[in-house]
Coordinates of C-alpha atoms and ligand atoms in Angstrom, one line a residue:
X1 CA 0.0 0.0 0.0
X2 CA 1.2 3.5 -0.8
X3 CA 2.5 6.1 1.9
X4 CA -1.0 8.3 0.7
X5 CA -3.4 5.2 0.6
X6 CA -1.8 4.1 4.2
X7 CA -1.9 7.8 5.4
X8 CA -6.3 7.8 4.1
X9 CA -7.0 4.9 5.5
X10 CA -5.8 5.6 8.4
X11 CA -7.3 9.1 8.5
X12 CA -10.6 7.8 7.6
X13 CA -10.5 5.1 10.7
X14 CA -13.4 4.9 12.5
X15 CA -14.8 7.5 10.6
X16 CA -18.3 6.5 8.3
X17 CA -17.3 4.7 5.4
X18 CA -17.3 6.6 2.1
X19 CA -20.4 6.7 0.5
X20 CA -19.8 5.7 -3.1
X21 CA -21.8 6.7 -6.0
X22 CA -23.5 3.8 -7.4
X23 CA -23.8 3.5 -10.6
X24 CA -25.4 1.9 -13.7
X25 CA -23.5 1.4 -17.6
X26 CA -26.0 0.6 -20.5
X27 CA -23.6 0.0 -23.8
X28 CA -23.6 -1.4 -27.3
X29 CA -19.8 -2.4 -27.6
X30 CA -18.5 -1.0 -29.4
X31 CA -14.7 -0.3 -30.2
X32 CA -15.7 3.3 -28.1
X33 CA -17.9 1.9 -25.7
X34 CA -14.9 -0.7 -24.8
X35 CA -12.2 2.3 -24.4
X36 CA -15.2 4.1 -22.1
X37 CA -15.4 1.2 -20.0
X38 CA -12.0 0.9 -19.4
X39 CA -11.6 4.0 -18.9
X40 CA -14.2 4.1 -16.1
X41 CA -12.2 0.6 -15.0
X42 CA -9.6 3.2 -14.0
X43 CA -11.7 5.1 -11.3
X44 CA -14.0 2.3 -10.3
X45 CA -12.7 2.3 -7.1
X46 CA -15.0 5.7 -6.6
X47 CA -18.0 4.5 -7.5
X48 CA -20.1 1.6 -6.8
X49 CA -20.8 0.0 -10.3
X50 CA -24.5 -1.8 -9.7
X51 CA -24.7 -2.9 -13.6
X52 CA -23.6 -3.6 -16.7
X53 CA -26.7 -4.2 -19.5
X54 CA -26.4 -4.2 -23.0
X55 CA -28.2 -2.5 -25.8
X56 CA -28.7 -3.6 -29.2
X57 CA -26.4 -0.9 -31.7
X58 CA -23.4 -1.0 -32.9
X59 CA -23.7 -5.0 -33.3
X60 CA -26.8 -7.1 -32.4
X61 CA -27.8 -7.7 -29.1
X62 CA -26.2 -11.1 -28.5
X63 CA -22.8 -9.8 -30.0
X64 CA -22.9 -6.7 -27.6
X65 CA -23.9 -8.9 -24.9
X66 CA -21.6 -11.0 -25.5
X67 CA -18.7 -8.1 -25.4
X68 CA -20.2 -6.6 -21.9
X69 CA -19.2 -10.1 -20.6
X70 CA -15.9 -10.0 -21.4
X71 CA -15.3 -6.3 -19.9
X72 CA -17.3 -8.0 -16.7
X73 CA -15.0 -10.5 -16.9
X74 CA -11.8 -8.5 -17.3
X75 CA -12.1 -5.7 -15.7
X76 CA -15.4 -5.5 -13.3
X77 CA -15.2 -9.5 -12.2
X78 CA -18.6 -10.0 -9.8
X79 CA -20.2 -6.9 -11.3
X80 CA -23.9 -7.9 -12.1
X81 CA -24.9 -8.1 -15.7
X82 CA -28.3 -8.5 -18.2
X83 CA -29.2 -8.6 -22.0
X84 CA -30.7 -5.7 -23.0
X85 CA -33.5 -4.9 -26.0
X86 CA -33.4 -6.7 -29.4
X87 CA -34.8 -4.4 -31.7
X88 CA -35.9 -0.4 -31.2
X89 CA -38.9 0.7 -29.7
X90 CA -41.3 1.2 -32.7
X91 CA -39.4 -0.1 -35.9
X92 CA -38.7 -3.2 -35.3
X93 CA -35.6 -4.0 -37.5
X94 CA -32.0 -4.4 -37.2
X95 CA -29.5 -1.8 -37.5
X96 CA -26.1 -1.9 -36.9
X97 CA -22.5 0.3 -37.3
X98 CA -20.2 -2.5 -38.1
X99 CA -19.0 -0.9 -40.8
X100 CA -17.5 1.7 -37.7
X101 CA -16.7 -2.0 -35.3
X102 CA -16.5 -4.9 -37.1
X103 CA -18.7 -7.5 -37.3
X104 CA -17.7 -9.3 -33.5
X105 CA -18.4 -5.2 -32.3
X106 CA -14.3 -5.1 -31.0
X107 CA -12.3 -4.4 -34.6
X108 CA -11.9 -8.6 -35.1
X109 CA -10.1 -8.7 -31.8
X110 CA -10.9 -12.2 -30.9
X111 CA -12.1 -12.9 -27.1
X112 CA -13.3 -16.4 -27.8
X113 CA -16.3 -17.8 -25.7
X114 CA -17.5 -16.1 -22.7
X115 CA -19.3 -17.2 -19.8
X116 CA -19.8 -14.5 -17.3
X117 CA -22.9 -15.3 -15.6
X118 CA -25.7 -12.6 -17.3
X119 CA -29.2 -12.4 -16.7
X120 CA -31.7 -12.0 -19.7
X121 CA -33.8 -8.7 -19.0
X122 CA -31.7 -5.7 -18.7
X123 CA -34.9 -3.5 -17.9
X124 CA -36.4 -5.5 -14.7
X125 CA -32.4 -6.0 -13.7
X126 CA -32.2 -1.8 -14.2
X127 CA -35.7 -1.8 -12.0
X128 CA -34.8 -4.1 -9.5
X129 CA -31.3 -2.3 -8.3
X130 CA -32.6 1.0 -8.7
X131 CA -36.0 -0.2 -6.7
X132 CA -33.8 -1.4 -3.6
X133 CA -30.7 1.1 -3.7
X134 CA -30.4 4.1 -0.8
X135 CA -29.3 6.3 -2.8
X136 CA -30.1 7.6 -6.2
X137 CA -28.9 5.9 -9.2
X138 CA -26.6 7.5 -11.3
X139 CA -27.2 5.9 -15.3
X140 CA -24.9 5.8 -17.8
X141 CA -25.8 5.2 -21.5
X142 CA -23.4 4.8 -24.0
X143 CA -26.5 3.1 -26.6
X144 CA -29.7 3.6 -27.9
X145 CA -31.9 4.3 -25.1
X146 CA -34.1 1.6 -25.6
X147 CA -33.4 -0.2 -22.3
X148 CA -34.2 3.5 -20.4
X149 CA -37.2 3.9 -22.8
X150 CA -39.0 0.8 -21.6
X151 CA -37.7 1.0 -17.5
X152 CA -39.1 4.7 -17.5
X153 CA -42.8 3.2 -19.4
X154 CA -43.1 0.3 -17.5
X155 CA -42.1 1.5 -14.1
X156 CA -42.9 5.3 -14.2
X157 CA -42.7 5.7 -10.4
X158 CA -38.7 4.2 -10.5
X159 CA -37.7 8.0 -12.3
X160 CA -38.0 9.3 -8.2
X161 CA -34.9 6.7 -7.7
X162 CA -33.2 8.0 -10.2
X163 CA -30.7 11.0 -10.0
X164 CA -29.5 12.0 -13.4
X165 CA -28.6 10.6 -16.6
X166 CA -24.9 10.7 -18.1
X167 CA -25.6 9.8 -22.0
X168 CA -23.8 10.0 -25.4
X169 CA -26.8 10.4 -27.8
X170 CA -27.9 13.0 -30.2
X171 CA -26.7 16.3 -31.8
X172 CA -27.0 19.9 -31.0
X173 CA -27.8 21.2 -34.3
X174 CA -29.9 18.8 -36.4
X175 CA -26.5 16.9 -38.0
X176 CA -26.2 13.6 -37.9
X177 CA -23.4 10.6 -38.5
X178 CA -25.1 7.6 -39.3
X179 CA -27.0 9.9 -41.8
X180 CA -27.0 13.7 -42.9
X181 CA -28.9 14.6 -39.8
X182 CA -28.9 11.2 -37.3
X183 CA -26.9 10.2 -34.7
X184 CA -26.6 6.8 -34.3
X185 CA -27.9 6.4 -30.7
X186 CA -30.8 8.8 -31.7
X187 CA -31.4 7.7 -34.8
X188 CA -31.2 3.9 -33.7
X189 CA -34.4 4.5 -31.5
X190 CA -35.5 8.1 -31.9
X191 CA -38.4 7.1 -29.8
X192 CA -37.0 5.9 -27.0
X193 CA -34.6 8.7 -26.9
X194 CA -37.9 11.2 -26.8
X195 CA -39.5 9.4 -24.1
X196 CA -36.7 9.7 -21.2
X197 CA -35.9 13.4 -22.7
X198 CA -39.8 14.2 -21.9
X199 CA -40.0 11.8 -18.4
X200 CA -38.2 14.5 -17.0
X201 CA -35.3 12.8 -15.3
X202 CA -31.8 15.3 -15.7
X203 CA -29.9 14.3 -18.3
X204 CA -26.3 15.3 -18.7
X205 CA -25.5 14.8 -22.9
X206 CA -22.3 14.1 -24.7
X207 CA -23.1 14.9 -28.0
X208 CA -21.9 14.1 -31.5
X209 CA -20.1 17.0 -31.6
X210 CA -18.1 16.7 -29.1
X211 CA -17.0 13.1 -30.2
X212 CA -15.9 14.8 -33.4
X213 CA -14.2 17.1 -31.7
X214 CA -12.5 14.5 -29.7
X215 CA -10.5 13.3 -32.3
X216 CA -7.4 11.5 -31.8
X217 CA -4.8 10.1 -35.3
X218 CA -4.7 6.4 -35.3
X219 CA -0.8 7.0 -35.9
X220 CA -0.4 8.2 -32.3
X221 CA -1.9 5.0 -31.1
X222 CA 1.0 3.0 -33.4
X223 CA 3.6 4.7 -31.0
X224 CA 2.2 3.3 -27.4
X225 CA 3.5 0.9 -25.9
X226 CA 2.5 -3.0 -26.2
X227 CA 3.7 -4.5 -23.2
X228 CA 0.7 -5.4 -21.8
X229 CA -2.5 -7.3 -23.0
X230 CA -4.6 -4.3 -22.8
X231 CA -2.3 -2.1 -24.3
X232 CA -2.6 -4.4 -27.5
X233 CA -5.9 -4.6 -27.0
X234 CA -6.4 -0.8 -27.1
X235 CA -3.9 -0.4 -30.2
X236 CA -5.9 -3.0 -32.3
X237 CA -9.4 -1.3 -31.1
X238 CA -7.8 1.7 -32.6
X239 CA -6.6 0.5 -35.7
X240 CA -9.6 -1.1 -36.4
X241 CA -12.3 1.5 -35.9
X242 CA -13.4 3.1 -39.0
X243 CA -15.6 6.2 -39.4
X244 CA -16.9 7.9 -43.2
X245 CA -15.3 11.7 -41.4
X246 CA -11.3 11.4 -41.5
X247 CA -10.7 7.7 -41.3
X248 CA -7.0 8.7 -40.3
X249 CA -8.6 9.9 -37.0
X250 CA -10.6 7.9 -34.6
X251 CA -13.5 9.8 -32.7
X252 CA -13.9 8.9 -29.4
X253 CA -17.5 9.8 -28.5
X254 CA -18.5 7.5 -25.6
X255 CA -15.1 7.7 -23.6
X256 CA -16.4 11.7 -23.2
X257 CA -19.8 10.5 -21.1
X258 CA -17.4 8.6 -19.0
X259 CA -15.0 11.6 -18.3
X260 CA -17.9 14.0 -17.7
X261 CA -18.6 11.9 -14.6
X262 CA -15.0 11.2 -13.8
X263 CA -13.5 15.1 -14.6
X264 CA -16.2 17.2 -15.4
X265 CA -14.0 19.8 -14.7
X266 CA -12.7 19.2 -18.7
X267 CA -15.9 20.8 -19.7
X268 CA -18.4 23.1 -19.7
X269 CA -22.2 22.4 -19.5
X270 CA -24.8 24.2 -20.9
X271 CA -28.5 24.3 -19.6
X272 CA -30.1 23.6 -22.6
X273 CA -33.6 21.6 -24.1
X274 CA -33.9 18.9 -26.1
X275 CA -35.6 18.3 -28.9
X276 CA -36.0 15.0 -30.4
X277 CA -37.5 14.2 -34.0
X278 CA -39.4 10.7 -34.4
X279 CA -40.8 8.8 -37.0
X280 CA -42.4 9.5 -39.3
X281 CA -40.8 12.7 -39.3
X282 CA -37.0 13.0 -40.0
X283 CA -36.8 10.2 -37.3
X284 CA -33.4 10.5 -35.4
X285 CA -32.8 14.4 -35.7
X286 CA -32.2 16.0 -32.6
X287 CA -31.8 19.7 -31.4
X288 CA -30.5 21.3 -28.0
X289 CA -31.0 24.8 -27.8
X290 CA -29.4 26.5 -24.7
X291 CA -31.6 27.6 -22.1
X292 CA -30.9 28.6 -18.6
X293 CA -33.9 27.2 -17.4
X294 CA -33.2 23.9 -18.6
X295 CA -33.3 20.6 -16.4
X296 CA -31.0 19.1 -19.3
X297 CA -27.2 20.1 -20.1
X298 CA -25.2 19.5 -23.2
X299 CA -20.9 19.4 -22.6
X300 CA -18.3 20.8 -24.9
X301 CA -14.5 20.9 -24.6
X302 CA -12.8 23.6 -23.3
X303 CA -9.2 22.6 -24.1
X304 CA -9.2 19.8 -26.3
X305 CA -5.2 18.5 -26.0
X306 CA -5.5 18.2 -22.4
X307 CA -8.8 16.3 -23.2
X308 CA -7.0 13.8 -25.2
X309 CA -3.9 13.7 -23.3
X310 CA -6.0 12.8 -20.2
X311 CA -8.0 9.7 -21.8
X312 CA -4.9 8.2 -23.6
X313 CA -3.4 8.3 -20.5
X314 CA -6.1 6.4 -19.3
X315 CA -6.4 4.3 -21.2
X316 CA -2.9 2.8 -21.4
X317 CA -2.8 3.4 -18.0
X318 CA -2.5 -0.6 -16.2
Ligands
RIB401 O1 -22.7 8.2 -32.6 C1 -21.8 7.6 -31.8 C2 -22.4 6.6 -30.9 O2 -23.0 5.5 -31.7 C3 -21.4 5.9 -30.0 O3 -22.0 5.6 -28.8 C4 -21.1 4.7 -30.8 O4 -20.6 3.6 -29.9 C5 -22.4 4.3 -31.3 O5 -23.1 3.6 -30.3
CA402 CA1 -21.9 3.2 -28.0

């Protein structure tokens, strides 16, 4: 143990433990959602992580499923897990970005077979910690909101439980980059995006923008170093992410929900509302437009380089 961990635990003897924040992920892995998790693997020692549930997105459900049981596995061993949503609230078809992941959701990295124990209904799993935790619940979605859509409809009184959500989803000015004006999480399931905007709940949004501003050459990542598994891992996650932008970059969108929580102080957050477009209008659209009033925030980046420099330090960080 360190002379500062020895000299805190000793000044926090006898004293009430430290309450920690607890905490739920809901992710489509994802070559970003992977590097957001183990960037929150970093600090999880702050926070109490109550679940891991996966969304369909980037890959079908089982493939993402799949992937949240190997981060359970290597990096949040005991942490409970469930399957998340198959298809989108309303139009119910498949969609995926593997063009952006790869077909196994992880760039081809192969992580064989898993068999982390993983129950099959994200949304009663999401219902049932937030139902019996003391404190309010602090979610994280780095997905669709599908999952959220149908806790919030089918358990309305379980938004009281709830104290804000942390999400990567949407755009502030009606762009898109799944299509000229869609975000992917938005656009997956424009729907279920409109429904948690509107139940009230304060939402805290990392949006497109600022993933495309968050923008990091795949050449830097050829100079890090490979001693470790992970550090391989990370470098083939960001060789092998692909975008239709500046496919010399890669954009790190989700890995910014995860700092906001972690060092919010890398931003600032504007009050703002939300506006969400759904089907069968230009389904997936979505504008925030500042306002002080606002029970909602959007972040942006104040100084991007020390942005960067903080998550690659993270991330190859062991
Ligand atoms: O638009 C980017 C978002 O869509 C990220 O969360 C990425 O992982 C995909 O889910
Ligand atoms: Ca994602």
């Amino acid at each position: 143990m360190s002379y500062a961990k020895a000299k805190k635990y000793i000044m926090n003897l006898g004293k009430e433990p430290i309450k920690k924040r607890p905490v739920i992920i809901d992710c489509d892995p994802g070559i970003d959602d992977a590097m957001a998790l183990m960037l929150f693997a970093e600090f999880k020692d702050n926070f109490d992580l109550k679940l891991i549930t996966s969304c369909a997105g980037n890959t079908p459900i089982d493939i993402t499923t799949k992937n949240v049981q190997f981060f359970a596995s290597n990096f949040f061993n005991g942490v409970r897990i469930a399957k998340g949503s198959r298809y989108p609230l309303v139009r119910q078809k498949q969609m995926t970005a593997e063009y952006v992941h790869g077909r196994n959701g992880l760039g081809g990295y192969d992580i064989g077979e898993q068999d982390y124990p993983c129950e099959d209904d994200a949304v009663e799993a999401m219902y049932d910690v937030i139902k019996n935790s003391p404190e309010k619940i602090t979610l994280v979605t780095l997905g669709p909101m599908t999952n959220v859509a149908k806790l919030v409809i089918n358990h309305p009184e379980i938004k009281e439980n709830i104290e804000v959500i942390y999400s990567m989803i949407g755009s502030t000015d009606g762009t898109g980059n799944i299509t000229e004006y869609g975000e992917f999480n938005a656009y997956f399931d424009p729907e279920a995006f409109d429904i948690v905007v509107k139940c009230n709940i304060p939402m805290i949004i990392n949006p497109m923008q600022l993933g495309n501003e968050t923008r990091i050459k795949k050449s830097a990542f050829a100079n890090m170093p490979t001693e470790t598994i992970k550090d391989n891992f990370v470098k083939t996650l960001a060789e092998n992410i692909h975008n239709e932008i500046d496919d010399s970059y890669i954009f790190l969108y989700d890995p910014n929900t995860i700092v906001a929580l972690v060092k919010p102080e890398l931003y600032e957050f504007v009050p703002c509302d939300i506006h969400v477009y759904t089907y069968p209008d230009v389904g997936g659209k979505t504008v925030m437009k500042p306002n002080e009033n606002g029970i909602h925030k959007y972040q942006f980046v104040t100084d991007k380089t020390k942005l960067n420099n903080f998550i690659l330090k993270y991330l190859f960080k062991d």
